[in-house]
Amino acid sequence: MALPESWKFRKPSRETKNTVTPILERYIHTIFRKQVIDFNSESDTRKADGIFHLENECAFFHTGLYTRRYKGIYGYFERNNYSDSLREWYFRGFCDEMSPKLRYIEPLPQKPVYHMAQSGL
């Protein structure tokens, strides 16, 4: 779904379960963790909504990736209705910003931003 890139190590330092796109998998896990940390530490609900969109039965976040048509790619979750489960949400998949799942989400979560330390100015 994402723009074509080299998502595979030329000379991997260790074996991975995902041998086709290990870089992409690591990137998604890292971005998701960053977005969760930012969302949980944000006291302003407007800013928090720009990181994760949470509704009654669904949650969305911007992956920072784009489709071939330069549409943002979002990860989405649905509420876990199984009472025996320890997890409140479960991952359902990815969709782009044109998806019907995102039709009534306003505003859409923003692209993740990494603030770089600026030294030597």
GROMACS .gro file of C-alpha atoms in nm:
model
  121
    1MET     CA    1   0.000   0.000   0.000
    2ALA     CA    2   0.289   0.236   0.077
    3LEU     CA    3   0.509   0.404  -0.180
    4PRO     CA    4   0.768   0.158  -0.307
    5GLU     CA    5   1.089   0.168  -0.109
    6SER     CA    6   1.359  -0.076  -0.015
    7TRP     CA    7   1.201  -0.229   0.295
    8LYS     CA    8   1.459  -0.507   0.319
    9PHE     CA    9   1.812  -0.508   0.463
   10ARG     CA   10   2.087  -0.590   0.213
   11LYS     CA   11   2.290  -0.768   0.477
   12PRO     CA   12   2.070  -0.828   0.783
   13SER     CA   13   2.260  -0.844   1.111
   14ARG     CA   14   2.009  -1.095   1.245
   15GLU     CA   15   1.727  -1.316   1.124
   16THR     CA   16   1.375  -1.175   1.125
   17LYS     CA   17   1.040  -1.352   1.097
   18ASN     CA   18   0.935  -1.106   0.827
   19THR     CA   19   1.200  -1.150   0.558
   20VAL     CA   20   1.014  -0.949   0.292
   21THR     CA   21   0.968  -0.609   0.465
   22PRO     CA   22   1.147  -0.611   0.803
   23ILE     CA   23   1.232  -0.238   0.786
   24LEU     CA   24   0.868  -0.146   0.725
   25GLU     CA   25   0.754  -0.368   1.012
   26ARG     CA   26   1.005  -0.211   1.251
   27TYR     CA   27   0.904   0.137   1.134
   28ILE     CA   28   0.531   0.071   1.196
   29HIS     CA   29   0.601  -0.065   1.546
   30THR     CA   30   0.821   0.235   1.630
   31ILE     CA   31   0.572   0.493   1.500
   32PHE     CA   32   0.284   0.325   1.681
   33ARG     CA   33   0.476   0.330   2.014
   34LYS     CA   34   0.573   0.694   1.961
   35GLN     CA   35   0.214   0.794   1.885
   36VAL     CA   36   0.081   0.609   2.191
   37ILE     CA   37   0.337   0.777   2.418
   38ASP     CA   38   0.264   1.121   2.269
   39PHE     CA   39  -0.113   1.066   2.296
   40ASN     CA   40  -0.097   0.949   2.658
   41SER     CA   41   0.130   1.236   2.764
   42GLU     CA   42  -0.072   1.510   2.590
   43SER     CA   43  -0.293   1.707   2.830
   44ASP     CA   44  -0.464   1.913   2.558
   45THR     CA   45  -0.744   1.698   2.409
   46ARG     CA   46  -0.730   1.884   2.076
   47LYS     CA   47  -0.363   1.802   2.034
   48ALA     CA   48  -0.425   1.445   2.149
   49ASP     CA   49  -0.695   1.408   1.881
   50GLY     CA   50  -0.434   1.510   1.624
   51ILE     CA   51  -0.224   1.211   1.729
   52PHE     CA   52  -0.490   0.940   1.770
   53HIS     CA   53  -0.855   0.963   1.682
   54LEU     CA   54  -1.058   0.762   1.934
   55GLU     CA   55  -1.427   0.705   1.896
   56ASN     CA   56  -1.668   0.463   2.058
   57GLU     CA   57  -1.574   0.160   1.851
   58CYS     CA   58  -1.267   0.263   1.649
   59ALA     CA   59  -0.927   0.430   1.674
   60PHE     CA   60  -0.698   0.566   1.398
   61PHE     CA   61  -0.342   0.698   1.372
   62HIS     CA   62  -0.137   0.835   1.080
   63THR     CA   63   0.155   0.606   0.999
   64GLY     CA   64   0.362   0.877   0.833
   65LEU     CA   65   0.349   0.674   0.511
   66TYR     CA   66   0.178   0.760   0.182
   67THR     CA   67   0.022   0.564  -0.102
   68ARG     CA   68   0.136   0.591  -0.464
   69ARG     CA   69  -0.124   0.867  -0.503
   70TYR     CA   70   0.019   1.051  -0.200
   71LYS     CA   71  -0.275   0.978   0.028
   72GLY     CA   72  -0.190   0.932   0.396
   73ILE     CA   73  -0.197   0.576   0.530
   74TYR     CA   74  -0.372   0.517   0.862
   75GLY     CA   75  -0.365   0.225   1.100
   76TYR     CA   76  -0.702   0.143   1.250
   77PHE     CA   77  -0.825  -0.050   1.549
   78GLU     CA   78  -1.162  -0.166   1.673
   79ARG     CA   79  -1.276  -0.202   2.031
   80ASN     CA   80  -1.238  -0.554   2.165
   81ASN     CA   81  -1.579  -0.675   2.279
   82TYR     CA   82  -1.454  -1.002   2.426
   83SER     CA   83  -1.481  -0.976   2.803
   84ASP     CA   84  -1.213  -1.242   2.857
   85SER     CA   85  -0.950  -1.043   2.668
   86LEU     CA   86  -0.697  -0.821   2.843
   87ARG     CA   87  -0.673  -0.586   2.544
   88GLU     CA   88  -0.921  -0.306   2.498
   89TRP     CA   89  -0.845  -0.264   2.125
   90TYR     CA   90  -0.732  -0.489   1.841
   91PHE     CA   91  -0.561  -0.402   1.514
   92ARG     CA   92  -0.784  -0.433   1.205
   93GLY     CA   93  -0.560  -0.308   0.926
   94PHE     CA   94  -0.449  -0.010   0.722
   95CYS     CA   95  -0.646   0.227   0.503
   96ASP     CA   96  -0.576   0.546   0.313
   97GLU     CA   97  -0.743   0.880   0.378
   98MET     CA   98  -0.999   0.814   0.103
   99SER     CA   99  -1.131   0.504   0.281
  100PRO     CA  100  -1.501   0.494   0.380
  101LYS     CA  101  -1.381   0.410   0.733
  102LEU     CA  102  -1.240   0.764   0.759
  103ARG     CA  103  -1.528   0.941   0.587
  104TYR     CA  104  -1.671   1.103   0.901
  105ILE     CA  105  -1.345   1.150   1.092
  106GLU     CA  106  -1.275   1.520   1.124
  107PRO     CA  107  -1.000   1.622   1.158
  108LEU     CA  108  -0.788   1.324   1.058
  109PRO     CA  109  -0.489   1.248   1.282
  110GLN     CA  110  -0.176   1.432   1.175
  111LYS     CA  111   0.143   1.285   1.035
  112PRO     CA  112   0.385   1.196   1.318
  113VAL     CA  113   0.663   1.446   1.380
  114TYR     CA  114   1.003   1.375   1.527
  115HIS     CA  115   1.158   1.683   1.683
  116MET     CA  116   1.528   1.678   1.611
  117ALA     CA  117   1.775   1.824   1.855
  118GLN     CA  118   1.931   2.128   1.694
  119SER     CA  119   2.288   2.186   1.796
  120GLY     CA  120   2.556   2.414   1.665
  121LEU     CA  121   2.326   2.698   1.566
   0.00000   0.00000   0.00000
